[in-house]
């Protein structure tokens, strides 16, 4: 394992082990190094190590296990952000974290009736866009309803975007190969709103018909040199311990 030798803070230490857990290099039940080992490898104080381990425990990624010290949780209630999934794919080639999977991959053409999505894509309200929808699961439990809202330029270059089912390879890789244009992303924007009935059904949330269920929503916008190309809208299930971003 590669460790930062100098200048690490508790967030750096937590981020290091978070990445190892999300990439599957540390798996459920694996023991983290002892406090003393972490202190020596990161050149930090015992207090810094304790704070880092507390962060991992609060995220549901790790738990105390008596004489074993701190171990990776067997069923962490945590979901990755879209940016974290992309970063993991770039680092490891793995599309999923440990215990993660996806289902219900659907492609469709729709009029864009969301003013915020239309603004982020740089199109007029009610222009037609391509949408790809899937549901991410952690240990079989739905955690995220993910939408990709795609500018018509994306569909023109990669018509395979309208294929039903999971699309491989990642479509932005194909887009860059065909157009020579590099795709970049803006920082994630976090917000909240009330979940739709369809989202609650996909997330398997049982609620009375008249209940208002708030959910966390993340937006990530992707660009090439011509402008906006794609907007991700990730809707997270209520009750998650943590939504984990890029390290």
PDB file of C-alpha atoms in Angstrom:
ATOM      1  CA  UNK A   1       0.000   0.000   0.000  1.00  0.00           C
ATOM      2  CA  UNK A   2       1.161   3.524  -0.754  1.00  0.00           C
ATOM      3  CA  UNK A   3       0.909   5.976   2.128  1.00  0.00           C
ATOM      4  CA  UNK A   4       1.420   9.709   2.382  1.00  0.00           C
ATOM      5  CA  UNK A   5       4.532  10.257   4.433  1.00  0.00           C
ATOM      6  CA  UNK A   6       4.169  13.890   5.508  1.00  0.00           C
ATOM      7  CA  UNK A   7       1.500  16.479   6.075  1.00  0.00           C
ATOM      8  CA  UNK A   8      -1.409  14.058   6.343  1.00  0.00           C
ATOM      9  CA  UNK A   9      -4.476  15.055   8.352  1.00  0.00           C
ATOM     10  CA  UNK A  10      -7.304  12.890   9.617  1.00  0.00           C
ATOM     11  CA  UNK A  11      -9.277  13.494   6.396  1.00  0.00           C
ATOM     12  CA  UNK A  12      -6.324  12.261   4.315  1.00  0.00           C
ATOM     13  CA  UNK A  13      -6.027   9.115   6.407  1.00  0.00           C
ATOM     14  CA  UNK A  14      -9.774   8.454   6.202  1.00  0.00           C
ATOM     15  CA  UNK A  15      -9.767   9.095   2.446  1.00  0.00           C
ATOM     16  CA  UNK A  16      -6.929   6.608   1.928  1.00  0.00           C
ATOM     17  CA  UNK A  17      -8.759   3.758   3.642  1.00  0.00           C
ATOM     18  CA  UNK A  18     -12.109   4.789   2.148  1.00  0.00           C
ATOM     19  CA  UNK A  19     -10.588   4.374  -1.309  1.00  0.00           C
ATOM     20  CA  UNK A  20      -9.129   0.960  -0.454  1.00  0.00           C
ATOM     21  CA  UNK A  21     -12.532  -0.191   0.818  1.00  0.00           C
ATOM     22  CA  UNK A  22     -14.473   1.196  -2.142  1.00  0.00           C
ATOM     23  CA  UNK A  23     -11.998  -0.283  -4.626  1.00  0.00           C
ATOM     24  CA  UNK A  24     -12.316  -3.705  -3.006  1.00  0.00           C
ATOM     25  CA  UNK A  25      -8.678  -3.879  -1.881  1.00  0.00           C
ATOM     26  CA  UNK A  26      -9.988  -4.112   1.677  1.00  0.00           C
ATOM     27  CA  UNK A  27     -13.032  -6.385   1.916  1.00  0.00           C
ATOM     28  CA  UNK A  28     -15.647  -6.981   4.641  1.00  0.00           C
ATOM     29  CA  UNK A  29     -14.016  -8.424   7.751  1.00  0.00           C
ATOM     30  CA  UNK A  30     -10.488  -7.309   6.831  1.00  0.00           C
ATOM     31  CA  UNK A  31      -8.644  -5.608   9.681  1.00  0.00           C
ATOM     32  CA  UNK A  32      -7.225  -2.133   9.207  1.00  0.00           C
ATOM     33  CA  UNK A  33      -3.661  -1.553  10.422  1.00  0.00           C
ATOM     34  CA  UNK A  34      -3.263  -0.815  14.098  1.00  0.00           C
ATOM     35  CA  UNK A  35      -3.254   2.746  15.390  1.00  0.00           C
ATOM     36  CA  UNK A  36       0.501   2.561  15.875  1.00  0.00           C
ATOM     37  CA  UNK A  37       1.062   1.276  12.314  1.00  0.00           C
ATOM     38  CA  UNK A  38      -1.077   4.048  10.851  1.00  0.00           C
ATOM     39  CA  UNK A  39       0.741   6.635  12.967  1.00  0.00           C
ATOM     40  CA  UNK A  40       4.118   5.485  11.661  1.00  0.00           C
ATOM     41  CA  UNK A  41       3.084   5.140   8.020  1.00  0.00           C
ATOM     42  CA  UNK A  42       1.350   8.529   7.847  1.00  0.00           C
ATOM     43  CA  UNK A  43       3.547  10.346  10.365  1.00  0.00           C
ATOM     44  CA  UNK A  44       0.525  11.535  12.355  1.00  0.00           C
ATOM     45  CA  UNK A  45      -0.581  11.597  15.976  1.00  0.00           C
ATOM     46  CA  UNK A  46      -2.764   9.022  17.715  1.00  0.00           C
ATOM     47  CA  UNK A  47      -5.508  11.657  17.934  1.00  0.00           C
ATOM     48  CA  UNK A  48      -5.419  12.103  14.145  1.00  0.00           C
ATOM     49  CA  UNK A  49      -5.710   8.344  13.643  1.00  0.00           C
ATOM     50  CA  UNK A  50      -8.636   8.152  16.081  1.00  0.00           C
ATOM     51  CA  UNK A  51     -10.462  10.922  14.234  1.00  0.00           C
ATOM     52  CA  UNK A  52      -9.870   9.209  10.876  1.00  0.00           C
ATOM     53  CA  UNK A  53     -11.185   5.883  12.157  1.00  0.00           C
ATOM     54  CA  UNK A  54     -14.182   7.668  13.677  1.00  0.00           C
ATOM     55  CA  UNK A  55     -15.002   9.109  10.250  1.00  0.00           C
ATOM     56  CA  UNK A  56     -14.887   5.655   8.628  1.00  0.00           C
ATOM     57  CA  UNK A  57     -17.119   4.257  11.371  1.00  0.00           C
ATOM     58  CA  UNK A  58     -19.604   7.131  11.004  1.00  0.00           C
ATOM     59  CA  UNK A  59     -19.802   6.372   7.272  1.00  0.00           C
ATOM     60  CA  UNK A  60     -20.576   2.741   8.012  1.00  0.00           C
ATOM     61  CA  UNK A  61     -17.404   1.584   6.267  1.00  0.00           C
ATOM     62  CA  UNK A  62     -15.644   0.263   9.371  1.00  0.00           C
ATOM     63  CA  UNK A  63     -16.502  -0.974  12.833  1.00  0.00           C
ATOM     64  CA  UNK A  64     -14.693  -1.836  16.069  1.00  0.00           C
ATOM     65  CA  UNK A  65     -14.103  -5.546  16.613  1.00  0.00           C
ATOM     66  CA  UNK A  66     -12.518  -6.073  20.023  1.00  0.00           C
ATOM     67  CA  UNK A  67      -9.019  -7.499  19.885  1.00  0.00           C
ATOM     68  CA  UNK A  68      -9.025  -7.231  16.077  1.00  0.00           C
ATOM     69  CA  UNK A  69      -9.159  -3.454  16.320  1.00  0.00           C
ATOM     70  CA  UNK A  70     -11.008  -1.791  13.442  1.00  0.00           C
ATOM     71  CA  UNK A  71     -12.338  -3.931  10.592  1.00  0.00           C
ATOM     72  CA  UNK A  72     -14.218  -3.285   7.357  1.00  0.00           C
ATOM     73  CA  UNK A  73     -17.973  -3.462   7.912  1.00  0.00           C
ATOM     74  CA  UNK A  74     -19.763  -6.466   6.497  1.00  0.00           C
ATOM     75  CA  UNK A  75     -22.745  -4.487   5.195  1.00  0.00           C
ATOM     76  CA  UNK A  76     -21.860  -0.788   4.979  1.00  0.00           C
ATOM     77  CA  UNK A  77     -24.889   1.442   4.438  1.00  0.00           C
ATOM     78  CA  UNK A  78     -23.073   3.808   2.120  1.00  0.00           C
ATOM     79  CA  UNK A  79     -23.515   4.756  -1.532  1.00  0.00           C
ATOM     80  CA  UNK A  80     -20.885   6.187  -3.884  1.00  0.00           C
ATOM     81  CA  UNK A  81     -21.451   9.402  -5.779  1.00  0.00           C
ATOM     82  CA  UNK A  82     -21.251   9.373  -9.562  1.00  0.00           C
ATOM     83  CA  UNK A  83     -17.883  11.117  -9.457  1.00  0.00           C
ATOM     84  CA  UNK A  84     -16.534   8.503  -7.048  1.00  0.00           C
ATOM     85  CA  UNK A  85     -17.711   5.721  -9.361  1.00  0.00           C
ATOM     86  CA  UNK A  86     -15.908   7.341 -12.293  1.00  0.00           C
ATOM     87  CA  UNK A  87     -12.728   7.851 -10.287  1.00  0.00           C
ATOM     88  CA  UNK A  88     -12.787   4.217  -9.185  1.00  0.00           C
ATOM     89  CA  UNK A  89     -13.312   3.066 -12.783  1.00  0.00           C
ATOM     90  CA  UNK A  90     -10.317   5.159 -13.859  1.00  0.00           C
ATOM     91  CA  UNK A  91      -8.100   3.830 -11.039  1.00  0.00           C
ATOM     92  CA  UNK A  92      -9.027   0.174 -11.122  1.00  0.00           C
ATOM     93  CA  UNK A  93     -11.147  -0.568 -14.197  1.00  0.00           C
ATOM     94  CA  UNK A  94     -13.882  -1.774 -11.810  1.00  0.00           C
ATOM     95  CA  UNK A  95     -17.344  -0.277 -12.422  1.00  0.00           C
ATOM     96  CA  UNK A  96     -18.590  -1.276  -8.965  1.00  0.00           C
ATOM     97  CA  UNK A  97     -17.474  -1.090  -5.346  1.00  0.00           C
ATOM     98  CA  UNK A  98     -17.508  -4.187  -3.160  1.00  0.00           C
ATOM     99  CA  UNK A  99     -21.092  -5.455  -2.877  1.00  0.00           C
ATOM    100  CA  UNK A 100     -22.360  -2.931  -5.438  1.00  0.00           C
ATOM    101  CA  UNK A 101     -24.333  -3.764  -8.582  1.00  0.00           C
ATOM    102  CA  UNK A 102     -26.865  -2.154 -10.900  1.00  0.00           C
ATOM    103  CA  UNK A 103     -30.116  -3.146 -12.547  1.00  0.00           C
ATOM    104  CA  UNK A 104     -33.039  -1.839 -14.624  1.00  0.00           C
ATOM    105  CA  UNK A 105     -30.916  -0.196 -17.328  1.00  0.00           C
ATOM    106  CA  UNK A 106     -33.365   1.607 -19.610  1.00  0.00           C
ATOM    107  CA  UNK A 107     -32.851   4.003 -22.545  1.00  0.00           C
ATOM    108  CA  UNK A 108     -35.514   6.377 -23.895  1.00  0.00           C
ATOM    109  CA  UNK A 109     -36.114   9.638 -25.747  1.00  0.00           C
ATOM    110  CA  UNK A 110     -38.044  12.320 -23.869  1.00  0.00           C
ATOM    111  CA  UNK A 111     -38.944  15.976 -24.009  1.00  0.00           C
ATOM    112  CA  UNK A 112     -36.910  17.766 -21.330  1.00  0.00           C
ATOM    113  CA  UNK A 113     -39.482  19.245 -18.972  1.00  0.00           C
ATOM    114  CA  UNK A 114     -37.067  20.061 -16.133  1.00  0.00           C
ATOM    115  CA  UNK A 115     -35.885  23.701 -16.345  1.00  0.00           C
ATOM    116  CA  UNK A 116     -32.766  22.956 -14.271  1.00  0.00           C
ATOM    117  CA  UNK A 117     -31.671  20.063 -16.525  1.00  0.00           C
ATOM    118  CA  UNK A 118     -32.425  22.122 -19.644  1.00  0.00           C
ATOM    119  CA  UNK A 119     -30.292  24.988 -18.320  1.00  0.00           C
ATOM    120  CA  UNK A 120     -27.408  22.674 -17.422  1.00  0.00           C
ATOM    121  CA  UNK A 121     -27.515  21.080 -20.891  1.00  0.00           C
ATOM    122  CA  UNK A 122     -27.785  24.477 -22.617  1.00  0.00           C
ATOM    123  CA  UNK A 123     -30.977  23.535 -24.480  1.00  0.00           C
ATOM    124  CA  UNK A 124     -34.492  24.961 -24.698  1.00  0.00           C
ATOM    125  CA  UNK A 125     -37.145  23.620 -22.364  1.00  0.00           C
ATOM    126  CA  UNK A 126     -39.001  20.686 -23.972  1.00  0.00           C
ATOM    127  CA  UNK A 127     -36.206  19.939 -26.471  1.00  0.00           C
ATOM    128  CA  UNK A 128     -35.827  16.200 -26.994  1.00  0.00           C
ATOM    129  CA  UNK A 129     -32.983  14.494 -25.125  1.00  0.00           C
ATOM    130  CA  UNK A 130     -31.788  10.945 -24.606  1.00  0.00           C
ATOM    131  CA  UNK A 131     -32.138   9.526 -21.101  1.00  0.00           C
ATOM    132  CA  UNK A 132     -30.479   6.476 -19.617  1.00  0.00           C
ATOM    133  CA  UNK A 133     -31.828   5.232 -16.290  1.00  0.00           C
ATOM    134  CA  UNK A 134     -30.463   2.586 -13.893  1.00  0.00           C
ATOM    135  CA  UNK A 135     -30.718   1.647 -10.241  1.00  0.00           C
ATOM    136  CA  UNK A 136     -27.606   1.006  -8.134  1.00  0.00           C
ATOM    137  CA  UNK A 137     -27.745  -1.517  -5.316  1.00  0.00           C
ATOM    138  CA  UNK A 138     -25.535  -2.247  -2.316  1.00  0.00           C
ATOM    139  CA  UNK A 139     -25.677  -5.870  -1.188  1.00  0.00           C
ATOM    140  CA  UNK A 140     -28.924  -6.208  -3.139  1.00  0.00           C
ATOM    141  CA  UNK A 141     -30.521  -3.164  -1.557  1.00  0.00           C
ATOM    142  CA  UNK A 142     -31.452  -0.242  -3.866  1.00  0.00           C
ATOM    143  CA  UNK A 143     -29.487   2.874  -2.954  1.00  0.00           C
ATOM    144  CA  UNK A 144     -29.518   5.205  -5.982  1.00  0.00           C
ATOM    145  CA  UNK A 145     -31.794   5.944  -8.917  1.00  0.00           C
ATOM    146  CA  UNK A 146     -29.422   7.349 -11.544  1.00  0.00           C
ATOM    147  CA  UNK A 147     -30.413   9.287 -14.665  1.00  0.00           C
ATOM    148  CA  UNK A 148     -28.118  10.340 -17.499  1.00  0.00           C
ATOM    149  CA  UNK A 149     -29.667  13.225 -19.436  1.00  0.00           C
ATOM    150  CA  UNK A 150     -27.826  13.509 -22.748  1.00  0.00           C
ATOM    151  CA  UNK A 151     -27.522  16.336 -25.243  1.00  0.00           C
ATOM    152  CA  UNK A 152     -28.509  15.388 -28.833  1.00  0.00           C
ATOM    153  CA  UNK A 153     -24.820  15.792 -29.815  1.00  0.00           C
ATOM    154  CA  UNK A 154     -23.995  12.780 -27.645  1.00  0.00           C
ATOM    155  CA  UNK A 155     -26.582  10.619 -29.358  1.00  0.00           C
ATOM    156  CA  UNK A 156     -25.404  11.700 -32.816  1.00  0.00           C
ATOM    157  CA  UNK A 157     -21.867  10.495 -32.047  1.00  0.00           C
ATOM    158  CA  UNK A 158     -22.847   7.405 -30.045  1.00  0.00           C
ATOM    159  CA  UNK A 159     -26.212   6.057 -31.278  1.00  0.00           C
ATOM    160  CA  UNK A 160     -25.621   2.989 -29.084  1.00  0.00           C
ATOM    161  CA  UNK A 161     -26.864   5.161 -26.216  1.00  0.00           C
ATOM    162  CA  UNK A 162     -30.388   4.078 -27.172  1.00  0.00           C
ATOM    163  CA  UNK A 163     -29.608   0.401 -26.649  1.00  0.00           C
ATOM    164  CA  UNK A 164     -31.565  -1.172 -23.827  1.00  0.00           C
ATOM    165  CA  UNK A 165     -29.627  -2.806 -21.015  1.00  0.00           C
ATOM    166  CA  UNK A 166     -26.217  -2.024 -19.593  1.00  0.00           C
ATOM    167  CA  UNK A 167     -23.944  -0.198 -22.031  1.00  0.00           C
ATOM    168  CA  UNK A 168     -20.305  -1.281 -22.313  1.00  0.00           C
ATOM    169  CA  UNK A 169     -17.798   0.266 -22.575  1.00  0.00           C
ATOM    170  CA  UNK A 170     -18.530   3.548 -20.805  1.00  0.00           C
ATOM    171  CA  UNK A 171     -20.118   5.678 -23.527  1.00  0.00           C
ATOM    172  CA  UNK A 172     -17.898   8.735 -22.909  1.00  0.00           C
ATOM    173  CA  UNK A 173     -14.872   6.610 -23.827  1.00  0.00           C
ATOM    174  CA  UNK A 174     -16.518   5.756 -27.147  1.00  0.00           C
ATOM    175  CA  UNK A 175     -17.452   9.416 -27.680  1.00  0.00           C
ATOM    176  CA  UNK A 176     -13.863  10.560 -27.208  1.00  0.00           C
ATOM    177  CA  UNK A 177     -12.544   7.845 -29.550  1.00  0.00           C
ATOM    178  CA  UNK A 178     -14.964   8.859 -32.304  1.00  0.00           C
ATOM    179  CA  UNK A 179     -14.830  12.649 -31.964  1.00  0.00           C
ATOM    180  CA  UNK A 180     -11.365  13.287 -30.524  1.00  0.00           C
ATOM    181  CA  UNK A 181     -12.980  15.496 -27.866  1.00  0.00           C
ATOM    182  CA  UNK A 182     -12.097  15.165 -24.214  1.00  0.00           C
ATOM    183  CA  UNK A 183     -14.997  15.076 -21.762  1.00  0.00           C
ATOM    184  CA  UNK A 184     -14.581  16.892 -18.436  1.00  0.00           C
ATOM    185  CA  UNK A 185     -16.920  17.186 -15.470  1.00  0.00           C
ATOM    186  CA  UNK A 186     -18.000  20.017 -13.213  1.00  0.00           C
ATOM    187  CA  UNK A 187     -18.069  19.670  -9.423  1.00  0.00           C
ATOM    188  CA  UNK A 188     -21.095  17.849  -8.034  1.00  0.00           C
ATOM    189  CA  UNK A 189     -24.004  19.929  -6.801  1.00  0.00           C
ATOM    190  CA  UNK A 190     -26.003  18.619  -3.854  1.00  0.00           C
ATOM    191  CA  UNK A 191     -29.595  19.462  -3.135  1.00  0.00           C
ATOM    192  CA  UNK A 192     -32.808  17.939  -1.847  1.00  0.00           C
ATOM    193  CA  UNK A 193     -36.374  17.539  -3.019  1.00  0.00           C
ATOM    194  CA  UNK A 194     -39.361  15.258  -2.572  1.00  0.00           C
ATOM    195  CA  UNK A 195     -39.129  11.861  -4.243  1.00  0.00           C
ATOM    196  CA  UNK A 196     -41.532  10.931  -7.023  1.00  0.00           C
ATOM    197  CA  UNK A 197     -43.683   7.813  -6.798  1.00  0.00           C
ATOM    198  CA  UNK A 198     -41.535   6.138  -9.478  1.00  0.00           C
ATOM    199  CA  UNK A 199     -38.346   6.869  -7.515  1.00  0.00           C
ATOM    200  CA  UNK A 200     -39.822   5.511  -4.283  1.00  0.00           C
ATOM    201  CA  UNK A 201     -40.889   2.358  -6.101  1.00  0.00           C
ATOM    202  CA  UNK A 202     -37.428   1.890  -7.651  1.00  0.00           C
ATOM    203  CA  UNK A 203     -35.785   2.409  -4.234  1.00  0.00           C
ATOM    204  CA  UNK A 204     -38.292   0.024  -2.614  1.00  0.00           C
ATOM    205  CA  UNK A 205     -39.373   2.653  -0.116  1.00  0.00           C
ATOM    206  CA  UNK A 206     -42.734   1.923   1.478  1.00  0.00           C
ATOM    207  CA  UNK A 207     -44.605   5.136   2.249  1.00  0.00           C
ATOM    208  CA  UNK A 208     -48.275   6.143   2.554  1.00  0.00           C
ATOM    209  CA  UNK A 209     -49.692   7.571  -0.704  1.00  0.00           C
ATOM    210  CA  UNK A 210     -49.909  11.072   0.777  1.00  0.00           C
ATOM    211  CA  UNK A 211     -46.489  11.008   2.465  1.00  0.00           C
ATOM    212  CA  UNK A 212     -43.785  13.481   1.400  1.00  0.00           C
ATOM    213  CA  UNK A 213     -40.408  11.715   1.352  1.00  0.00           C
ATOM    214  CA  UNK A 214     -37.335  13.978   1.056  1.00  0.00           C
ATOM    215  CA  UNK A 215     -34.317  12.633  -0.818  1.00  0.00           C
ATOM    216  CA  UNK A 216     -30.767  13.803  -1.487  1.00  0.00           C
ATOM    217  CA  UNK A 217     -30.123  14.646  -5.154  1.00  0.00           C
ATOM    218  CA  UNK A 218     -26.698  15.085  -6.788  1.00  0.00           C
ATOM    219  CA  UNK A 219     -26.161  16.709 -10.183  1.00  0.00           C
ATOM    220  CA  UNK A 220     -22.952  16.346 -12.188  1.00  0.00           C
ATOM    221  CA  UNK A 221     -22.532  18.083 -15.552  1.00  0.00           C
ATOM    222  CA  UNK A 222     -20.109  16.890 -18.241  1.00  0.00           C
ATOM    223  CA  UNK A 223     -18.709  19.073 -21.027  1.00  0.00           C
ATOM    224  CA  UNK A 224     -16.586  18.960 -24.136  1.00  0.00           C
ATOM    225  CA  UNK A 225     -15.190  21.963 -26.016  1.00  0.00           C
ATOM    226  CA  UNK A 226     -18.576  22.607 -27.645  1.00  0.00           C
ATOM    227  CA  UNK A 227     -20.425  22.895 -24.342  1.00  0.00           C
ATOM    228  CA  UNK A 228     -22.564  20.755 -22.009  1.00  0.00           C
ATOM    229  CA  UNK A 229     -22.923  17.137 -23.059  1.00  0.00           C
ATOM    230  CA  UNK A 230     -24.508  15.190 -20.199  1.00  0.00           C
ATOM    231  CA  UNK A 231     -26.115  15.744 -16.803  1.00  0.00           C
ATOM    232  CA  UNK A 232     -26.199  13.017 -14.175  1.00  0.00           C
ATOM    233  CA  UNK A 233     -29.008  13.164 -11.642  1.00  0.00           C
ATOM    234  CA  UNK A 234     -28.511  10.718  -8.774  1.00  0.00           C
ATOM    235  CA  UNK A 235     -31.379  10.292  -6.305  1.00  0.00           C
ATOM    236  CA  UNK A 236     -30.339   8.612  -3.037  1.00  0.00           C
ATOM    237  CA  UNK A 237     -32.510   6.383  -0.901  1.00  0.00           C
ATOM    238  CA  UNK A 238     -33.570   7.878   2.442  1.00  0.00           C
ATOM    239  CA  UNK A 239     -31.983   6.219   5.456  1.00  0.00           C
ATOM    240  CA  UNK A 240     -28.447   5.818   4.093  1.00  0.00           C
ATOM    241  CA  UNK A 241     -25.729   6.474   6.657  1.00  0.00           C
ATOM    242  CA  UNK A 242     -23.515   8.247   4.176  1.00  0.00           C
ATOM    243  CA  UNK A 243     -23.076   9.260   0.551  1.00  0.00           C
ATOM    244  CA  UNK A 244     -19.383   8.855  -0.176  1.00  0.00           C
ATOM    245  CA  UNK A 245     -17.630  11.073  -2.729  1.00  0.00           C
ATOM    246  CA  UNK A 246     -14.281  11.032  -4.439  1.00  0.00           C
ATOM    247  CA  UNK A 247     -11.183  10.531  -2.358  1.00  0.00           C
TER     248      UNK A 247
END
